[in-house]
Amino acid sequence: EVQLVESGGGLVQPGESLRLSCTASGFTFSAYWMTWVRQAPGKGLEWVANIKRDGSDLHSVDSRFTISRDNAKNSLYLQMNSLRLEDTAVYYCARDRTYCNGGTCYDLFDLWGQGTLVTVSS
Amino acid sequence: AIQMTQSPSSLSASVGDRVTITCRASQAIRNDLGWYQQRPGRAPKLLVYAASTLESGVPSRFSGSGSGTDFTLIISSLQPEDFATYYCLQDYSYPRTFGQGTKVAIK
C-alpha cells in the first residue's frame, strides 16, 4: 500500500527539541522531493520545509527546523529545536510530485500522512 | 514571502449549488498554484495543480482557473462529500504559502 506514516509527536516543554519521522512505503521514496506541512489547532495549513530527492537541496520556513532524509530507510525527518508554544500543531509529511510542462515545474503534494501531534506546553 | 488571500473565508451552500472560491496572490505567480481540500480530522487532498489541471481521480465538477495574481476554484454542483475546507497554495517561490482557507458548510 502506498502510504506515509508520521511518528515522534508528543508533549514537550518550551525550549526543548523533538525529532519527527515519516516512513514511506509502496513507492520509490528516493524518486520524490518530500515536504512537511503543519496545522495549529483550529487553524490553516502552513508549509514548513522540503527536501530534494537526494537531500542536496532543502528549504525551511524557520531556521529552528531542519529537514533531512534517509533514502535507505525510506524515511523523512524533521528536527525541531527551541520549540515554542506556537509550534503546537499537527505535523504532516507529504510526497512532492514534481510536474514539469513547457519548461515550468510545479510542486504537487499528492500523498499525505495522517499527521502527528506536537504539543508544546509548560 | 508571497501572501495568499482567499475569499470568502466561509460560505454556506446547498447540495447542487455552484460554488466559487477565489485566491489572490500578493505578487504575480504565473500559474504556480494548487488547490487542496481538507475534510474535518483528515489530511489535505490535492484537487488541482498548475492552476487548472485536475488531479487524477478528482471529479470533473471541480475546476480551477487563473494566472498571475487571481485564481478561482469552482465546484459546479456541490455534493455532500464536498463540505470541507479548501486551501490554495503557491509553489512559485519559497517559502511556499497557503491561503487561510475557505470553509464550505451546509446551508
PDB file of C-alpha atoms in Angstrom:
ATOM      1  CA  GLU A   1       0.000   0.000   0.000  1.00  0.00           C
ATOM      2  CA  VAL A   2       1.214   3.452  -0.899  1.00  0.00           C
ATOM      3  CA  GLN A   3       1.370   5.423   2.327  1.00  0.00           C
ATOM      4  CA  LEU A   4       3.206   7.782   4.629  1.00  0.00           C
ATOM      5  CA  VAL A   5       3.220   7.288   8.380  1.00  0.00           C
ATOM      6  CA  GLU A   6       4.411  10.005  10.732  1.00  0.00           C
ATOM      7  CA  SER A   7       5.666   9.399  14.256  1.00  0.00           C
ATOM      8  CA  GLY A   8       7.555  11.127  17.031  1.00  0.00           C
ATOM      9  CA  GLY A   9       4.988  13.680  18.151  1.00  0.00           C
ATOM     10  CA  GLY A  10       4.193  14.280  21.778  1.00  0.00           C
ATOM     11  CA  LEU A  11       4.210  16.730  24.658  1.00  0.00           C
ATOM     12  CA  VAL A  12       7.339  18.818  25.161  1.00  0.00           C
ATOM     13  CA  GLN A  13       8.196  21.889  27.166  1.00  0.00           C
ATOM     14  CA  PRO A  14       9.134  25.239  25.630  1.00  0.00           C
ATOM     15  CA  GLY A  15      12.786  25.330  24.615  1.00  0.00           C
ATOM     16  CA  GLU A  16      13.067  21.578  24.151  1.00  0.00           C
ATOM     17  CA  SER A  17      13.786  19.680  20.937  1.00  0.00           C
ATOM     18  CA  LEU A  18      11.893  16.968  19.095  1.00  0.00           C
ATOM     19  CA  ARG A  19      12.526  14.886  16.001  1.00  0.00           C
ATOM     20  CA  LEU A  20       9.640  13.763  13.843  1.00  0.00           C
ATOM     21  CA  SER A  21       9.846  10.842  11.453  1.00  0.00           C
ATOM     22  CA  CYS A  22       7.867   9.885   8.382  1.00  0.00           C
ATOM     23  CA  THR A  23       8.157   6.408   6.936  1.00  0.00           C
ATOM     24  CA  ALA A  24       7.188   5.816   3.330  1.00  0.00           C
ATOM     25  CA  SER A  25       6.031   2.578   1.755  1.00  0.00           C
ATOM     26  CA  GLY A  26       4.604   1.386  -1.531  1.00  0.00           C
ATOM     27  CA  PHE A  27       6.551   3.744  -3.792  1.00  0.00           C
ATOM     28  CA  THR A  28      10.124   4.657  -4.670  1.00  0.00           C
ATOM     29  CA  PHE A  29      10.853   7.128  -1.882  1.00  0.00           C
ATOM     30  CA  SER A  30      14.161   8.296  -3.356  1.00  0.00           C
ATOM     31  CA  ALA A  31      12.422   9.485  -6.533  1.00  0.00           C
ATOM     32  CA  TYR A  32      10.468  12.249  -4.815  1.00  0.00           C
ATOM     33  CA  TRP A  33      11.019  15.540  -3.069  1.00  0.00           C
ATOM     34  CA  MET A  34       9.355  15.440   0.340  1.00  0.00           C
ATOM     35  CA  THR A  35       7.643  18.122   2.390  1.00  0.00           C
ATOM     36  CA  TRP A  36       6.458  18.890   5.921  1.00  0.00           C
ATOM     37  CA  VAL A  37       3.274  20.899   6.473  1.00  0.00           C
ATOM     38  CA  ARG A  38       1.760  21.772   9.837  1.00  0.00           C
ATOM     39  CA  GLN A  39      -1.617  22.842  11.142  1.00  0.00           C
ATOM     40  CA  ALA A  40      -2.151  24.503  14.505  1.00  0.00           C
ATOM     41  CA  PRO A  41      -5.366  23.531  16.309  1.00  0.00           C
ATOM     42  CA  GLY A  42      -8.337  25.076  14.525  1.00  0.00           C
ATOM     43  CA  LYS A  43      -6.074  26.954  12.115  1.00  0.00           C
ATOM     44  CA  GLY A  44      -4.983  26.710   8.499  1.00  0.00           C
ATOM     45  CA  LEU A  45      -2.159  24.890   6.793  1.00  0.00           C
ATOM     46  CA  GLU A  46       1.424  26.129   6.959  1.00  0.00           C
ATOM     47  CA  TRP A  47       4.258  24.876   4.773  1.00  0.00           C
ATOM     48  CA  VAL A  48       7.307  24.060   6.930  1.00  0.00           C
ATOM     49  CA  ALA A  49      10.114  22.578   4.838  1.00  0.00           C
ATOM     50  CA  ASN A  50      11.014  20.450   1.852  1.00  0.00           C
ATOM     51  CA  ILE A  51      13.971  18.419   0.647  1.00  0.00           C
ATOM     52  CA  LYS A  52      15.231  17.226  -2.710  1.00  0.00           C
ATOM     53  CA  ARG A  53      15.337  13.579  -3.717  1.00  0.00           C
ATOM     54  CA  ASP A  54      18.996  13.090  -2.763  1.00  0.00           C
ATOM     55  CA  GLY A  55      18.958  15.556   0.129  1.00  0.00           C
ATOM     56  CA  SER A  56      21.217  18.011  -1.716  1.00  0.00           C
ATOM     57  CA  ASP A  57      18.715  20.875  -1.687  1.00  0.00           C
ATOM     58  CA  LEU A  58      16.421  21.837   1.138  1.00  0.00           C
ATOM     59  CA  HIS A  59      14.292  24.755   2.263  1.00  0.00           C
ATOM     60  CA  SER A  60      12.683  25.678   5.555  1.00  0.00           C
ATOM     61  CA  VAL A  61      10.411  28.404   6.825  1.00  0.00           C
ATOM     62  CA  ASP A  62      12.272  28.572  10.141  1.00  0.00           C
ATOM     63  CA  SER A  63      15.964  28.048  10.926  1.00  0.00           C
ATOM     64  CA  ARG A  64      14.975  26.129  14.088  1.00  0.00           C
ATOM     65  CA  PHE A  65      13.609  23.366  11.860  1.00  0.00           C
ATOM     66  CA  THR A  66      15.909  21.075   9.875  1.00  0.00           C
ATOM     67  CA  ILE A  67      14.591  18.601   7.352  1.00  0.00           C
ATOM     68  CA  SER A  68      16.574  15.510   6.397  1.00  0.00           C
ATOM     69  CA  ARG A  69      16.038  12.107   4.845  1.00  0.00           C
ATOM     70  CA  ASP A  70      17.493   8.604   4.724  1.00  0.00           C
ATOM     71  CA  ASN A  71      16.601   7.018   1.416  1.00  0.00           C
ATOM     72  CA  ALA A  72      17.965   3.645   2.512  1.00  0.00           C
ATOM     73  CA  LYS A  73      15.364   3.642   5.288  1.00  0.00           C
ATOM     74  CA  ASN A  74      12.587   5.271   3.233  1.00  0.00           C
ATOM     75  CA  SER A  75      12.386   7.882   5.946  1.00  0.00           C
ATOM     76  CA  LEU A  76      11.961  11.627   6.240  1.00  0.00           C
ATOM     77  CA  TYR A  77      12.782  13.595   9.376  1.00  0.00           C
ATOM     78  CA  LEU A  78      12.110  16.984  10.902  1.00  0.00           C
ATOM     79  CA  GLN A  79      14.415  18.116  13.676  1.00  0.00           C
ATOM     80  CA  MET A  80      12.742  20.880  15.675  1.00  0.00           C
ATOM     81  CA  ASN A  81      14.793  22.861  18.190  1.00  0.00           C
ATOM     82  CA  SER A  82      13.963  25.582  20.714  1.00  0.00           C
ATOM     83  CA  LEU A  83      10.289  24.752  20.498  1.00  0.00           C
ATOM     84  CA  ARG A  84       7.748  27.451  21.297  1.00  0.00           C
ATOM     85  CA  LEU A  85       4.124  27.373  22.352  1.00  0.00           C
ATOM     86  CA  GLU A  86       3.140  28.449  18.840  1.00  0.00           C
ATOM     87  CA  ASP A  87       4.758  25.347  17.331  1.00  0.00           C
ATOM     88  CA  THR A  88       1.885  23.284  18.723  1.00  0.00           C
ATOM     89  CA  ALA A  89       0.322  21.665  15.668  1.00  0.00           C
ATOM     90  CA  VAL A  90      -0.355  18.521  13.728  1.00  0.00           C
ATOM     91  CA  TYR A  91       2.647  17.908  11.502  1.00  0.00           C
ATOM     92  CA  TYR A  92       2.019  16.208   8.164  1.00  0.00           C
ATOM     93  CA  CYS A  93       4.573  14.792   5.783  1.00  0.00           C
ATOM     94  CA  ALA A  94       3.660  14.856   2.122  1.00  0.00           C
ATOM     95  CA  ARG A  95       5.066  13.498  -1.084  1.00  0.00           C
ATOM     96  CA  ASP A  96       6.055  16.228  -3.501  1.00  0.00           C
ATOM     97  CA  ARG A  97       5.382  15.063  -7.027  1.00  0.00           C
ATOM     98  CA  THR A  98       7.062  17.490  -9.370  1.00  0.00           C
ATOM     99  CA  TYR A  99       5.232  18.039 -12.663  1.00  0.00           C
ATOM    100  CA  CYS A 100       7.015  19.799 -15.499  1.00  0.00           C
ATOM    101  CA  ASN A 101       5.381  21.260 -18.574  1.00  0.00           C
ATOM    102  CA  GLY A 102       6.845  23.616 -21.121  1.00  0.00           C
ATOM    103  CA  GLY A 103       9.876  24.420 -19.043  1.00  0.00           C
ATOM    104  CA  THR A 104       7.895  25.198 -15.891  1.00  0.00           C
ATOM    105  CA  CYS A 105       7.838  22.786 -12.983  1.00  0.00           C
ATOM    106  CA  TYR A 106       5.160  22.584 -10.321  1.00  0.00           C
ATOM    107  CA  ASP A 107       5.131  21.063  -6.829  1.00  0.00           C
ATOM    108  CA  LEU A 108       2.138  18.873  -6.077  1.00  0.00           C
ATOM    109  CA  PHE A 109       1.587  17.355  -2.667  1.00  0.00           C
ATOM    110  CA  ASP A 110      -0.184  14.237  -3.862  1.00  0.00           C
ATOM    111  CA  LEU A 111       0.205  11.864  -0.908  1.00  0.00           C
ATOM    112  CA  TRP A 112      -0.133  12.808   2.755  1.00  0.00           C
ATOM    113  CA  GLY A 113       0.357  11.029   6.033  1.00  0.00           C
ATOM    114  CA  GLN A 114      -2.213  11.068   8.812  1.00  0.00           C
ATOM    115  CA  GLY A 115      -0.227  13.584  10.848  1.00  0.00           C
ATOM    116  CA  THR A 116       1.457  13.572  14.240  1.00  0.00           C
ATOM    117  CA  LEU A 117       0.538  15.988  17.020  1.00  0.00           C
ATOM    118  CA  VAL A 118       3.208  18.084  18.675  1.00  0.00           C
ATOM    119  CA  THR A 119       2.134  19.895  21.830  1.00  0.00           C
ATOM    120  CA  VAL A 120       4.436  22.478  23.352  1.00  0.00           C
ATOM    121  CA  SER A 121       3.335  23.336  26.848  1.00  0.00           C
ATOM    122  CA  SER A 122       4.790  24.005  30.266  1.00  0.00           C
TER     123      SER A 122
ATOM    124  CA  ALA B   1       7.017  35.851   1.431  1.00  0.00           C
ATOM    125  CA  ILE B   2       4.106  35.827  -1.004  1.00  0.00           C
ATOM    126  CA  GLN B   3       0.758  36.305   0.719  1.00  0.00           C
ATOM    127  CA  MET B   4      -2.211  34.305  -0.489  1.00  0.00           C
ATOM    128  CA  THR B   5      -5.625  35.708   0.328  1.00  0.00           C
ATOM    129  CA  GLN B   6      -8.722  33.591  -0.121  1.00  0.00           C
ATOM    130  CA  SER B   7     -12.305  34.771  -0.236  1.00  0.00           C
ATOM    131  CA  PRO B   8     -14.695  34.190   1.213  1.00  0.00           C
ATOM    132  CA  SER B   9     -13.356  32.757   4.477  1.00  0.00           C
ATOM    133  CA  SER B  10     -16.517  30.707   4.778  1.00  0.00           C
ATOM    134  CA  LEU B  11     -19.748  30.134   2.919  1.00  0.00           C
ATOM    135  CA  SER B  12     -22.981  28.202   3.293  1.00  0.00           C
ATOM    136  CA  ALA B  13     -24.388  26.378   0.320  1.00  0.00           C
ATOM    137  CA  SER B  14     -26.839  23.660  -0.581  1.00  0.00           C
ATOM    138  CA  VAL B  15     -26.315  20.426  -2.443  1.00  0.00           C
ATOM    139  CA  GLY B  16     -26.410  21.195  -6.151  1.00  0.00           C
ATOM    140  CA  ASP B  17     -25.224  24.784  -5.778  1.00  0.00           C
ATOM    141  CA  ARG B  18     -22.403  26.260  -7.809  1.00  0.00           C
ATOM    142  CA  VAL B  19     -19.614  27.423  -5.506  1.00  0.00           C
ATOM    143  CA  THR B  20     -16.805  29.816  -6.366  1.00  0.00           C
ATOM    144  CA  ILE B  21     -13.713  30.342  -4.218  1.00  0.00           C
ATOM    145  CA  THR B  22     -11.075  32.900  -5.114  1.00  0.00           C
ATOM    146  CA  CYS B  23      -7.424  33.204  -4.199  1.00  0.00           C
ATOM    147  CA  ARG B  24      -5.314  36.300  -4.736  1.00  0.00           C
ATOM    148  CA  ALA B  25      -1.518  36.402  -4.586  1.00  0.00           C
ATOM    149  CA  SER B  26       0.376  39.437  -3.312  1.00  0.00           C
ATOM    150  CA  GLN B  27       2.542  39.291  -6.445  1.00  0.00           C
ATOM    151  CA  ALA B  28       2.370  37.523  -9.788  1.00  0.00           C
ATOM    152  CA  ILE B  29       2.976  33.778  -9.549  1.00  0.00           C
ATOM    153  CA  ARG B  30       2.358  32.703 -13.184  1.00  0.00           C
ATOM    154  CA  ASN B  31       0.105  29.669 -12.792  1.00  0.00           C
ATOM    155  CA  ASP B  32       2.095  28.087  -9.957  1.00  0.00           C
ATOM    156  CA  LEU B  33      -0.922  27.371  -7.798  1.00  0.00           C
ATOM    157  CA  GLY B  34      -2.661  24.333  -6.381  1.00  0.00           C
ATOM    158  CA  TRP B  35      -5.941  23.730  -4.595  1.00  0.00           C
ATOM    159  CA  TYR B  36      -6.389  21.317  -1.693  1.00  0.00           C
ATOM    160  CA  GLN B  37      -9.467  20.011   0.092  1.00  0.00           C
ATOM    161  CA  GLN B  38      -9.429  19.108   3.762  1.00  0.00           C
ATOM    162  CA  ARG B  39     -12.292  17.326   5.453  1.00  0.00           C
ATOM    163  CA  PRO B  40     -12.527  17.540   9.253  1.00  0.00           C
ATOM    164  CA  GLY B  41      -9.974  15.356  11.001  1.00  0.00           C
ATOM    165  CA  ARG B  42      -8.393  14.301   7.732  1.00  0.00           C
ATOM    166  CA  ALA B  43      -5.219  15.124   5.842  1.00  0.00           C
ATOM    167  CA  PRO B  44      -5.482  17.512   2.891  1.00  0.00           C
ATOM    168  CA  LYS B  45      -6.140  16.167  -0.580  1.00  0.00           C
ATOM    169  CA  LEU B  46      -4.816  17.563  -3.847  1.00  0.00           C
ATOM    170  CA  LEU B  47      -7.547  18.727  -6.245  1.00  0.00           C
ATOM    171  CA  VAL B  48      -5.912  20.967  -8.836  1.00  0.00           C
ATOM    172  CA  TYR B  49      -2.350  21.876  -9.782  1.00  0.00           C
ATOM    173  CA  ALA B  50      -0.781  24.327 -12.229  1.00  0.00           C
ATOM    174  CA  ALA B  51      -3.886  26.437 -11.566  1.00  0.00           C
ATOM    175  CA  SER B  52      -6.178  24.464 -13.858  1.00  0.00           C
ATOM    176  CA  THR B  53      -5.043  20.829 -14.147  1.00  0.00           C
ATOM    177  CA  LEU B  54      -7.332  18.415 -12.352  1.00  0.00           C
ATOM    178  CA  GLU B  55      -5.561  15.736 -10.332  1.00  0.00           C
ATOM    179  CA  SER B  56      -6.304  12.198 -11.446  1.00  0.00           C
ATOM    180  CA  GLY B  57      -9.417  10.818  -9.782  1.00  0.00           C
ATOM    181  CA  VAL B  58     -10.860  14.187  -8.824  1.00  0.00           C
ATOM    182  CA  PRO B  59     -14.451  14.644 -10.026  1.00  0.00           C
ATOM    183  CA  SER B  60     -14.950  16.883 -13.039  1.00  0.00           C
ATOM    184  CA  ARG B  61     -17.317  19.162 -11.098  1.00  0.00           C
ATOM    185  CA  PHE B  62     -14.124  20.739  -9.723  1.00  0.00           C
ATOM    186  CA  SER B  63     -12.298  23.193 -11.952  1.00  0.00           C
ATOM    187  CA  GLY B  64      -9.561  25.748 -11.491  1.00  0.00           C
ATOM    188  CA  SER B  65      -8.561  28.800 -13.458  1.00  0.00           C
ATOM    189  CA  GLY B  66      -6.434  31.906 -13.326  1.00  0.00           C
ATOM    190  CA  SER B  67      -2.896  33.149 -13.710  1.00  0.00           C
ATOM    191  CA  GLY B  68      -0.777  35.981 -12.435  1.00  0.00           C
ATOM    192  CA  THR B  69      -2.390  37.080  -9.194  1.00  0.00           C
ATOM    193  CA  ASP B  70      -6.017  35.947  -9.403  1.00  0.00           C
ATOM    194  CA  PHE B  71      -7.240  32.369  -9.231  1.00  0.00           C
ATOM    195  CA  THR B  72     -10.567  30.604  -8.896  1.00  0.00           C
ATOM    196  CA  LEU B  73     -11.781  27.197  -7.793  1.00  0.00           C
ATOM    197  CA  ILE B  74     -15.282  26.297  -8.915  1.00  0.00           C
ATOM    198  CA  ILE B  75     -17.444  23.425  -7.765  1.00  0.00           C
ATOM    199  CA  SER B  76     -20.150  23.243 -10.412  1.00  0.00           C
ATOM    200  CA  SER B  77     -22.687  21.218  -8.439  1.00  0.00           C
ATOM    201  CA  LEU B  78     -21.933  20.816  -4.749  1.00  0.00           C
ATOM    202  CA  GLN B  79     -22.161  17.276  -3.410  1.00  0.00           C
ATOM    203  CA  PRO B  80     -22.471  16.159   0.234  1.00  0.00           C
ATOM    204  CA  GLU B  81     -18.856  14.992   0.303  1.00  0.00           C
ATOM    205  CA  ASP B  82     -17.647  18.440  -0.806  1.00  0.00           C
ATOM    206  CA  PHE B  83     -18.409  20.105   2.512  1.00  0.00           C
ATOM    207  CA  ALA B  84     -14.870  20.780   3.655  1.00  0.00           C
ATOM    208  CA  THR B  85     -12.235  23.482   3.868  1.00  0.00           C
ATOM    209  CA  TYR B  86     -10.369  24.460   0.720  1.00  0.00           C
ATOM    210  CA  TYR B  87      -6.867  25.921   0.537  1.00  0.00           C
ATOM    211  CA  CYS B  88      -4.839  27.417  -2.265  1.00  0.00           C
ATOM    212  CA  LEU B  89      -1.048  27.013  -2.250  1.00  0.00           C
ATOM    213  CA  GLN B  90       1.535  28.901  -4.280  1.00  0.00           C
ATOM    214  CA  ASP B  91       4.599  26.948  -5.386  1.00  0.00           C
ATOM    215  CA  TYR B  92       6.185  29.840  -7.297  1.00  0.00           C
ATOM    216  CA  SER B  93       8.741  30.739  -4.650  1.00  0.00           C
ATOM    217  CA  TYR B  94       9.993  29.888  -1.176  1.00  0.00           C
ATOM    218  CA  PRO B  95       8.591  29.789   1.363  1.00  0.00           C
ATOM    219  CA  ARG B  96       5.555  28.077  -0.099  1.00  0.00           C
ATOM    220  CA  THR B  97       2.445  29.737   1.268  1.00  0.00           C
ATOM    221  CA  PHE B  98      -1.148  28.640   1.699  1.00  0.00           C
ATOM    222  CA  GLY B  99      -4.241  30.782   1.698  1.00  0.00           C
ATOM    223  CA  GLN B 100      -6.068  30.984   5.008  1.00  0.00           C
ATOM    224  CA  GLY B 101      -8.744  28.558   3.848  1.00  0.00           C
ATOM    225  CA  THR B 102     -12.397  28.687   2.805  1.00  0.00           C
ATOM    226  CA  LYS B 103     -14.820  26.591   4.802  1.00  0.00           C
ATOM    227  CA  VAL B 104     -17.778  25.322   2.800  1.00  0.00           C
ATOM    228  CA  ALA B 105     -20.667  24.479   5.129  1.00  0.00           C
ATOM    229  CA  ILE B 106     -24.132  23.086   4.645  1.00  0.00           C
ATOM    230  CA  LYS B 107     -26.906  25.655   4.395  1.00  0.00           C
TER     231      LYS B 107
END
